[in-house]
CSV table of C-alpha atoms in Angstrom, one decimal:
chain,number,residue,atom,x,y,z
A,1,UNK,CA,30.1,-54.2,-1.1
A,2,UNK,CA,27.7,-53.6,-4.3
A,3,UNK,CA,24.7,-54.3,-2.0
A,4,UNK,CA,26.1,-51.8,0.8
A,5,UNK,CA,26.1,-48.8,-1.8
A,6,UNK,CA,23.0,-49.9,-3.5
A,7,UNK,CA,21.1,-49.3,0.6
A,8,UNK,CA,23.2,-45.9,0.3
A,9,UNK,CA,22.5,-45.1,-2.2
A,10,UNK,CA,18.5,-45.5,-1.5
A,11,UNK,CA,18.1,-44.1,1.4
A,12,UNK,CA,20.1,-41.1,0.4
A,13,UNK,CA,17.8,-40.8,-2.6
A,14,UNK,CA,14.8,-41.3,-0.1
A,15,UNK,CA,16.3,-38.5,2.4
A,16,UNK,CA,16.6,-36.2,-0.4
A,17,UNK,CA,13.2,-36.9,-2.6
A,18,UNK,CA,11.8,-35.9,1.5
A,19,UNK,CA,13.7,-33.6,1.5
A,20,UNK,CA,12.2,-31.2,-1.6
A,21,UNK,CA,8.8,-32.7,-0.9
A,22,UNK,CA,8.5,-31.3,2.0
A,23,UNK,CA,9.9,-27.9,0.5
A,24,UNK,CA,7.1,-28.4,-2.5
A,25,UNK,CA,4.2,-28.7,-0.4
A,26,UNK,CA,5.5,-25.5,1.3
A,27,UNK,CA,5.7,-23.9,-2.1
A,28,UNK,CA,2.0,-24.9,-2.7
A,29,UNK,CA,0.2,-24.1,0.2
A,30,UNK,CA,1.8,-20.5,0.3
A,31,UNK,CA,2.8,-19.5,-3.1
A,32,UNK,CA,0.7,-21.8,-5.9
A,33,UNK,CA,-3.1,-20.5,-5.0
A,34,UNK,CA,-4.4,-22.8,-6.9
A,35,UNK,CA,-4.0,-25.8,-4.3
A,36,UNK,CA,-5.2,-23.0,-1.5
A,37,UNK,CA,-8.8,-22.9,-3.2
A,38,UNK,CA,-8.6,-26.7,-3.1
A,39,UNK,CA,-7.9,-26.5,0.9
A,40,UNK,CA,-10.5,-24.2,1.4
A,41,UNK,CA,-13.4,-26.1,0.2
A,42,UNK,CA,-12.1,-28.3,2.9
A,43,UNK,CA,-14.1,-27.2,5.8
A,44,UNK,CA,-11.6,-29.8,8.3
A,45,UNK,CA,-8.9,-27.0,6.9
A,46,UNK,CA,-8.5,-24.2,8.5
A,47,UNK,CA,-5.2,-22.2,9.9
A,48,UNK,CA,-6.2,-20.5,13.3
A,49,UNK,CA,-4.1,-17.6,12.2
A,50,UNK,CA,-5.7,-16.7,9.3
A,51,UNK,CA,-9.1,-16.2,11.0
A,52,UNK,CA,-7.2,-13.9,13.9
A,53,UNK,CA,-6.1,-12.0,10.4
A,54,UNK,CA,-9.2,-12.0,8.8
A,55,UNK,CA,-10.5,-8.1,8.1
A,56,UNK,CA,-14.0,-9.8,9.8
A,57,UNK,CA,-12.5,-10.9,13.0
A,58,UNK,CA,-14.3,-9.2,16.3
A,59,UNK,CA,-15.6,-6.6,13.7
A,60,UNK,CA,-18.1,-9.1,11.3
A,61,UNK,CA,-21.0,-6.7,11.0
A,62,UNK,CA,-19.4,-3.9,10.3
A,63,UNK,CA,-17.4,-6.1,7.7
A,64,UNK,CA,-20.6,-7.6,6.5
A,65,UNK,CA,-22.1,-4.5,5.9
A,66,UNK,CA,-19.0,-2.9,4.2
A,67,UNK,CA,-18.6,-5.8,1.5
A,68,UNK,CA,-22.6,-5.8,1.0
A,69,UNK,CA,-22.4,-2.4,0.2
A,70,UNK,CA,-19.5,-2.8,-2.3
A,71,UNK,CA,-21.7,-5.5,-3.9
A,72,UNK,CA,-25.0,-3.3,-4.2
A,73,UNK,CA,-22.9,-0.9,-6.1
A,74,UNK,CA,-23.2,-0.8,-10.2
A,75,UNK,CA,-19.0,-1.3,-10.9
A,76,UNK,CA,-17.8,-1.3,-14.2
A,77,UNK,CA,-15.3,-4.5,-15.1
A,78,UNK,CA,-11.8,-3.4,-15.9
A,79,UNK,CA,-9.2,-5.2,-17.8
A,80,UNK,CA,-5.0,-4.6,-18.2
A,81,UNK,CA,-2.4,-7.7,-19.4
A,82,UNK,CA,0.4,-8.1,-17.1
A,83,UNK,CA,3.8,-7.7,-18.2
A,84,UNK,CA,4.0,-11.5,-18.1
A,85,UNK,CA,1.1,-11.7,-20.4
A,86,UNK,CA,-2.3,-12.3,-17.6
A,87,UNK,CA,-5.5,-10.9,-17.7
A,88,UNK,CA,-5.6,-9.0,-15.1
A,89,UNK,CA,-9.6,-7.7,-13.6
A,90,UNK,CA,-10.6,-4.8,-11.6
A,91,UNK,CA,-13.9,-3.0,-10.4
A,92,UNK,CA,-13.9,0.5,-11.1
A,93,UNK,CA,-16.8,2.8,-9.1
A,94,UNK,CA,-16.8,6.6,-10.0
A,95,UNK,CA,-18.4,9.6,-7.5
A,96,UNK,CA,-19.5,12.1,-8.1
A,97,UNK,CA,-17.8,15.4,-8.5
A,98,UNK,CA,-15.0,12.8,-7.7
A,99,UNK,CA,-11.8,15.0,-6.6
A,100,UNK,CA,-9.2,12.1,-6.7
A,101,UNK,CA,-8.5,8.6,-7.7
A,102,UNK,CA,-7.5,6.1,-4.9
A,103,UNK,CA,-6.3,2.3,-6.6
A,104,UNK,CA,-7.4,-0.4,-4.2
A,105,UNK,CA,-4.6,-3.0,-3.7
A,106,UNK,CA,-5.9,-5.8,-1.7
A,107,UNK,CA,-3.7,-8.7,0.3
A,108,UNK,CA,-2.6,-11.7,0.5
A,109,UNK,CA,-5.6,-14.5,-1.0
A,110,UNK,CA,-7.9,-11.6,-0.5
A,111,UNK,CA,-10.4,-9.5,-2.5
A,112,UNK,CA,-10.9,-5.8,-2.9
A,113,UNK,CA,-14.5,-6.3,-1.9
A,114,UNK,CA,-13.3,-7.7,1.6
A,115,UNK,CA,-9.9,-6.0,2.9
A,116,UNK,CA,-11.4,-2.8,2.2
A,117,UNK,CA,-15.1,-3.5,2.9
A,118,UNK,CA,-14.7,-0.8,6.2
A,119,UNK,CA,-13.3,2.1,4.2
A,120,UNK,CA,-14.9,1.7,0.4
A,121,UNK,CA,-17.6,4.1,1.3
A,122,UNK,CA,-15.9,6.5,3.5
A,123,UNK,CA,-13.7,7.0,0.6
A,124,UNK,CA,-16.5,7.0,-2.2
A,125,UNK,CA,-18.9,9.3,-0.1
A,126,UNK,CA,-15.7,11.8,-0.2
A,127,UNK,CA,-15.3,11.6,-3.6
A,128,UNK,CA,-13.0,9.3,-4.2
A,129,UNK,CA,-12.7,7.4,-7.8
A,130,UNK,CA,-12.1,3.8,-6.7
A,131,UNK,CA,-10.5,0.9,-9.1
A,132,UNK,CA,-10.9,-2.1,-7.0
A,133,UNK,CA,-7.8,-4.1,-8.0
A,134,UNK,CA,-7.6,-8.4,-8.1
A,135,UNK,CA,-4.5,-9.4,-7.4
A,136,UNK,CA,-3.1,-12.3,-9.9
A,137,UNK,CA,-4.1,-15.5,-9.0
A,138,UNK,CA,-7.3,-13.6,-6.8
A,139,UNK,CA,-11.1,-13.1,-8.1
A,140,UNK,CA,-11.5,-12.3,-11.4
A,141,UNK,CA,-8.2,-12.2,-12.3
A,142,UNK,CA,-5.8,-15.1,-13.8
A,143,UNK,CA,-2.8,-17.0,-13.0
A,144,UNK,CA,-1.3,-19.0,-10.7
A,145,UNK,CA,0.9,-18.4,-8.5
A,146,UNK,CA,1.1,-15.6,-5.5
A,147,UNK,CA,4.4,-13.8,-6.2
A,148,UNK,CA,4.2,-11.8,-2.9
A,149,UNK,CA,4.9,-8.4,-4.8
A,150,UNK,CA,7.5,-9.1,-7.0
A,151,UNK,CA,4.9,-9.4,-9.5
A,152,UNK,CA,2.4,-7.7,-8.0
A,153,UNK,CA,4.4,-4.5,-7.9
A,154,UNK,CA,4.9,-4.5,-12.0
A,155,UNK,CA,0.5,-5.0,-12.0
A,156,UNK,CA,0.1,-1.9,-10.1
A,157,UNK,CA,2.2,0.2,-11.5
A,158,UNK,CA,0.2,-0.8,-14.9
A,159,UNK,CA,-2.9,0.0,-13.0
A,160,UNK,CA,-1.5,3.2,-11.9
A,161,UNK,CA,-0.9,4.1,-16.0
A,162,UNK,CA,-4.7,2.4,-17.2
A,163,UNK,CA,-6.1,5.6,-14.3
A,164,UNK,CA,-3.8,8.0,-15.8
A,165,UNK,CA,-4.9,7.4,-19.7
A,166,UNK,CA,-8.5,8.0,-18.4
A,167,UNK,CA,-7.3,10.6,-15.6
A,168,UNK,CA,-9.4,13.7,-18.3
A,169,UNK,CA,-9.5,16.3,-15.5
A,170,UNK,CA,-5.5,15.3,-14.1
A,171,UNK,CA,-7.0,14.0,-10.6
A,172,UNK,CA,-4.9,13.0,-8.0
A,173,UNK,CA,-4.2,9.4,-8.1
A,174,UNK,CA,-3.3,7.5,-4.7
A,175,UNK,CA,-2.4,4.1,-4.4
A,176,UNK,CA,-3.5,2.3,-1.2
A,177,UNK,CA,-2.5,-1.1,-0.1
A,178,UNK,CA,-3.2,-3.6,2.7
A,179,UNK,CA,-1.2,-5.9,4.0
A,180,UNK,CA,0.5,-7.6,0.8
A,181,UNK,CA,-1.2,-5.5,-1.5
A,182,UNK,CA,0.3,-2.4,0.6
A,183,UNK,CA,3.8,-4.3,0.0
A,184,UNK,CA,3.3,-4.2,-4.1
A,185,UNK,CA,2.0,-0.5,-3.6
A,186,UNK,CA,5.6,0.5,-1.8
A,187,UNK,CA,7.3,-1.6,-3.9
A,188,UNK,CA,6.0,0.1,-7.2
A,189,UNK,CA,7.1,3.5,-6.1
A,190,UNK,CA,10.1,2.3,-6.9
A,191,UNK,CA,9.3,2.5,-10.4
A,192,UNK,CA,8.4,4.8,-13.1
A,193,UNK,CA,4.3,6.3,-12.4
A,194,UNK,CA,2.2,8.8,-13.7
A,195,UNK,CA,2.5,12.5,-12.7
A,196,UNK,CA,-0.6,12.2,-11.6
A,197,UNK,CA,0.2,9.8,-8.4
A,198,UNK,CA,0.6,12.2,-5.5
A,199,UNK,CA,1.0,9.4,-2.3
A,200,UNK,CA,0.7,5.7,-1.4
A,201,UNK,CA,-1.4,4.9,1.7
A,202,UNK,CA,0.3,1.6,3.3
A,203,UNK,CA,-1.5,-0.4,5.6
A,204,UNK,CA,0.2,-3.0,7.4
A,205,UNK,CA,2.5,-4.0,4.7
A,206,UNK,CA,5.7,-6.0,4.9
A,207,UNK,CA,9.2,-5.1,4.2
A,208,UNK,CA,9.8,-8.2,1.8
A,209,UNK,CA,9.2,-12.3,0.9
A,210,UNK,CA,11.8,-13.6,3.0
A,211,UNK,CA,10.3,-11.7,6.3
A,212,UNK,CA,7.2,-12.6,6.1
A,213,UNK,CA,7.5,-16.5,5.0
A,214,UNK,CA,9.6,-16.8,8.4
A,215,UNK,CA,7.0,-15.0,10.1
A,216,UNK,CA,3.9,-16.8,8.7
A,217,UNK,CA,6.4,-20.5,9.2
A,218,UNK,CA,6.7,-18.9,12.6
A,219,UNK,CA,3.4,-18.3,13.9
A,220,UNK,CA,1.1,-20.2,11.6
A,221,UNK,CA,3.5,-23.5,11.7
A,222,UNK,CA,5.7,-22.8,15.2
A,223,UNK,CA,9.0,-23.6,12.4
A,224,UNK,CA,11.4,-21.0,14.0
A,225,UNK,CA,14.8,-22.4,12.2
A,226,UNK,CA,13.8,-22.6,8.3
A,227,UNK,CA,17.3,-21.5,6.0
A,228,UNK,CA,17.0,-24.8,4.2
A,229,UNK,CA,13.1,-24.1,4.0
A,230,UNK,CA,13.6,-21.2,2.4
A,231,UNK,CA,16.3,-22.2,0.0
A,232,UNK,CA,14.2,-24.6,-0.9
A,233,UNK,CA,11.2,-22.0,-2.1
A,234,UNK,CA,13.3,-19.6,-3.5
A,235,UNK,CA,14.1,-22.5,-6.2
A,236,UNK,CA,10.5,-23.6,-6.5
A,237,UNK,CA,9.8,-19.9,-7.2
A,238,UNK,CA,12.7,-19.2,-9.9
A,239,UNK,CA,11.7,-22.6,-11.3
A,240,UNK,CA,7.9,-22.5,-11.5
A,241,UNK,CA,6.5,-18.9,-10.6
A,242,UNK,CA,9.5,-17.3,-12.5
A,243,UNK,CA,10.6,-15.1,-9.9
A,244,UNK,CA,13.5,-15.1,-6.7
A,245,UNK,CA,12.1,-13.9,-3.4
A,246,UNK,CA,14.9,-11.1,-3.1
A,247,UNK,CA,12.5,-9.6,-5.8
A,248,UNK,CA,10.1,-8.6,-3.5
A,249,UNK,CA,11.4,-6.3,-1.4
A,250,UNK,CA,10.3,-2.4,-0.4
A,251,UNK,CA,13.9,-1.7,1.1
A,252,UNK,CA,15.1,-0.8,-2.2
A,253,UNK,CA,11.9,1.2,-3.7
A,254,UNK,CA,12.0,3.6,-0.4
A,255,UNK,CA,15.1,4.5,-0.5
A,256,UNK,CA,14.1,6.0,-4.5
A,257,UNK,CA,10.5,6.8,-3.6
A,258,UNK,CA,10.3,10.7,-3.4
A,259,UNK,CA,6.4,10.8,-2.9
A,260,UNK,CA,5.0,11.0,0.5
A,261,UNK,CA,3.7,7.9,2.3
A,262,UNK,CA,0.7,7.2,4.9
A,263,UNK,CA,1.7,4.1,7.0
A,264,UNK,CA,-0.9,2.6,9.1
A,265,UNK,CA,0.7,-0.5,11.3
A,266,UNK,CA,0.1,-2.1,14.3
């Protein structure tokens, strides 16, 4: 009888320490970058997906061009702390006779330089102030975990204040997102911003955390049935990243935002 509940004992303790780990690895390939730049290095490593959704695919030369042309361009480094204490980096470019501000939020694991490599100098050439943001845990900027805008959205709104305490002439500040970084941008309307911000530009944002974890588990993993999944990662989150997924959600900031909004989806 001892011997019986000692093998029941086991192998429920197996099926459970299975169990999380397959909920943790989950965790780190989506939220804890760190372990993405790892993977990447790995050239055997590579989600078909996320080249169909790269800001190069079918349209490399122009994107080539674009992000060579951000390079070739003398930006000044930027720097705010994060509510949570980060260093947070930005490239800032000024025009001439510049006539607004426009804050550059790029997406998921990407970089200002690349998600907006097609638009940069559309927007500088019509004078447009751009601050080139890097998302925590992306470029120049520290930390460690992804937080899929319920961070994110706190940095932005910070960034939207740094351009307003150097906003001398009271230009128009706009915040434009892609993807993820259009997500934070809708979800920091929610909050307090400067006078100054006059209208948020999202491009193919996401309504929240949850949606889009079943929708990347969906297409990049064919997992179509994942509640335990994602119970799963909402406690890795609240125990290591320090947030809960129902954080980052634009449902709630819409319904407050009063300032007009530019969606581009498709």
């Amino acid at each position: 009888m001892k011997n019986k509940i000692i093998k029941i004992l086991g192998v429920s303790s197996a099926a459970f320490t299975l169990f999380m780990a397959s909920g943790w690895s989950f965790f780190k390939m989506i939220v804890r970058c760190k372990e993405q730049k790892i993977l990447m290095k790995k050239k055997w490593f590579q989600l078909s997906h996320t080249k169909v959704n790269h800001p190069r695919h079918k349209f490399e030369k122009e994107y080539e061009e674009g992000k060579a042309w951000c390079m070739q361009q003398n930006m000044q480094d930027c720097y705010i702390t994060s509510a949570d204490g980060l260093k947070l980096h930005a490239f800032y470019l000024p025009a001439e006779n510049a006539k607004r501000f426009v804050v550059l939020s790029h997406g998921y694991k990407g970089s200002g330089f690349g998600d907006f490599a097609y638009i940069s100098r559309f927007l500088h050439e019509n004078y447009c102030n751009l601050l080139f943001v890097d998302q925590r845990c992306c470029g120049q900027s520290k930390g460690e975990y992804i937080t899929f805008g319920a961070r994110e959205q706190y940095d932005i709104q910070k960034w939207a204040y740094y351009i307003s305490k150097r906003n001398e002439k009271k230009l128009p500040i706009y915040l434009y997102g892609e993807s993820m970084g259009a997500a934070s941008v809708l979800m920091a309307s929610g909050h307090r911003l400067p006078q100054e911000v006059k209208g948020l530009i999202s491009d193919c944002g996401f309504r929240s955390m949850k949606g889009q974890v079943q929708d990347m588990a969906a297409n990049w993993f064919h997992l179509h049935w994942i509640g335990l999944l994602l119970l799963r990662l909402n406690l890795f989150c609240a125990l290591f990243a320090g947030f809960r997924m129902k954080e980052a959600d634009t449902a709630e900031a819409m319904k407050t935002n009063e300032r007009p909004v530019l969606f581009f989806h498709g």
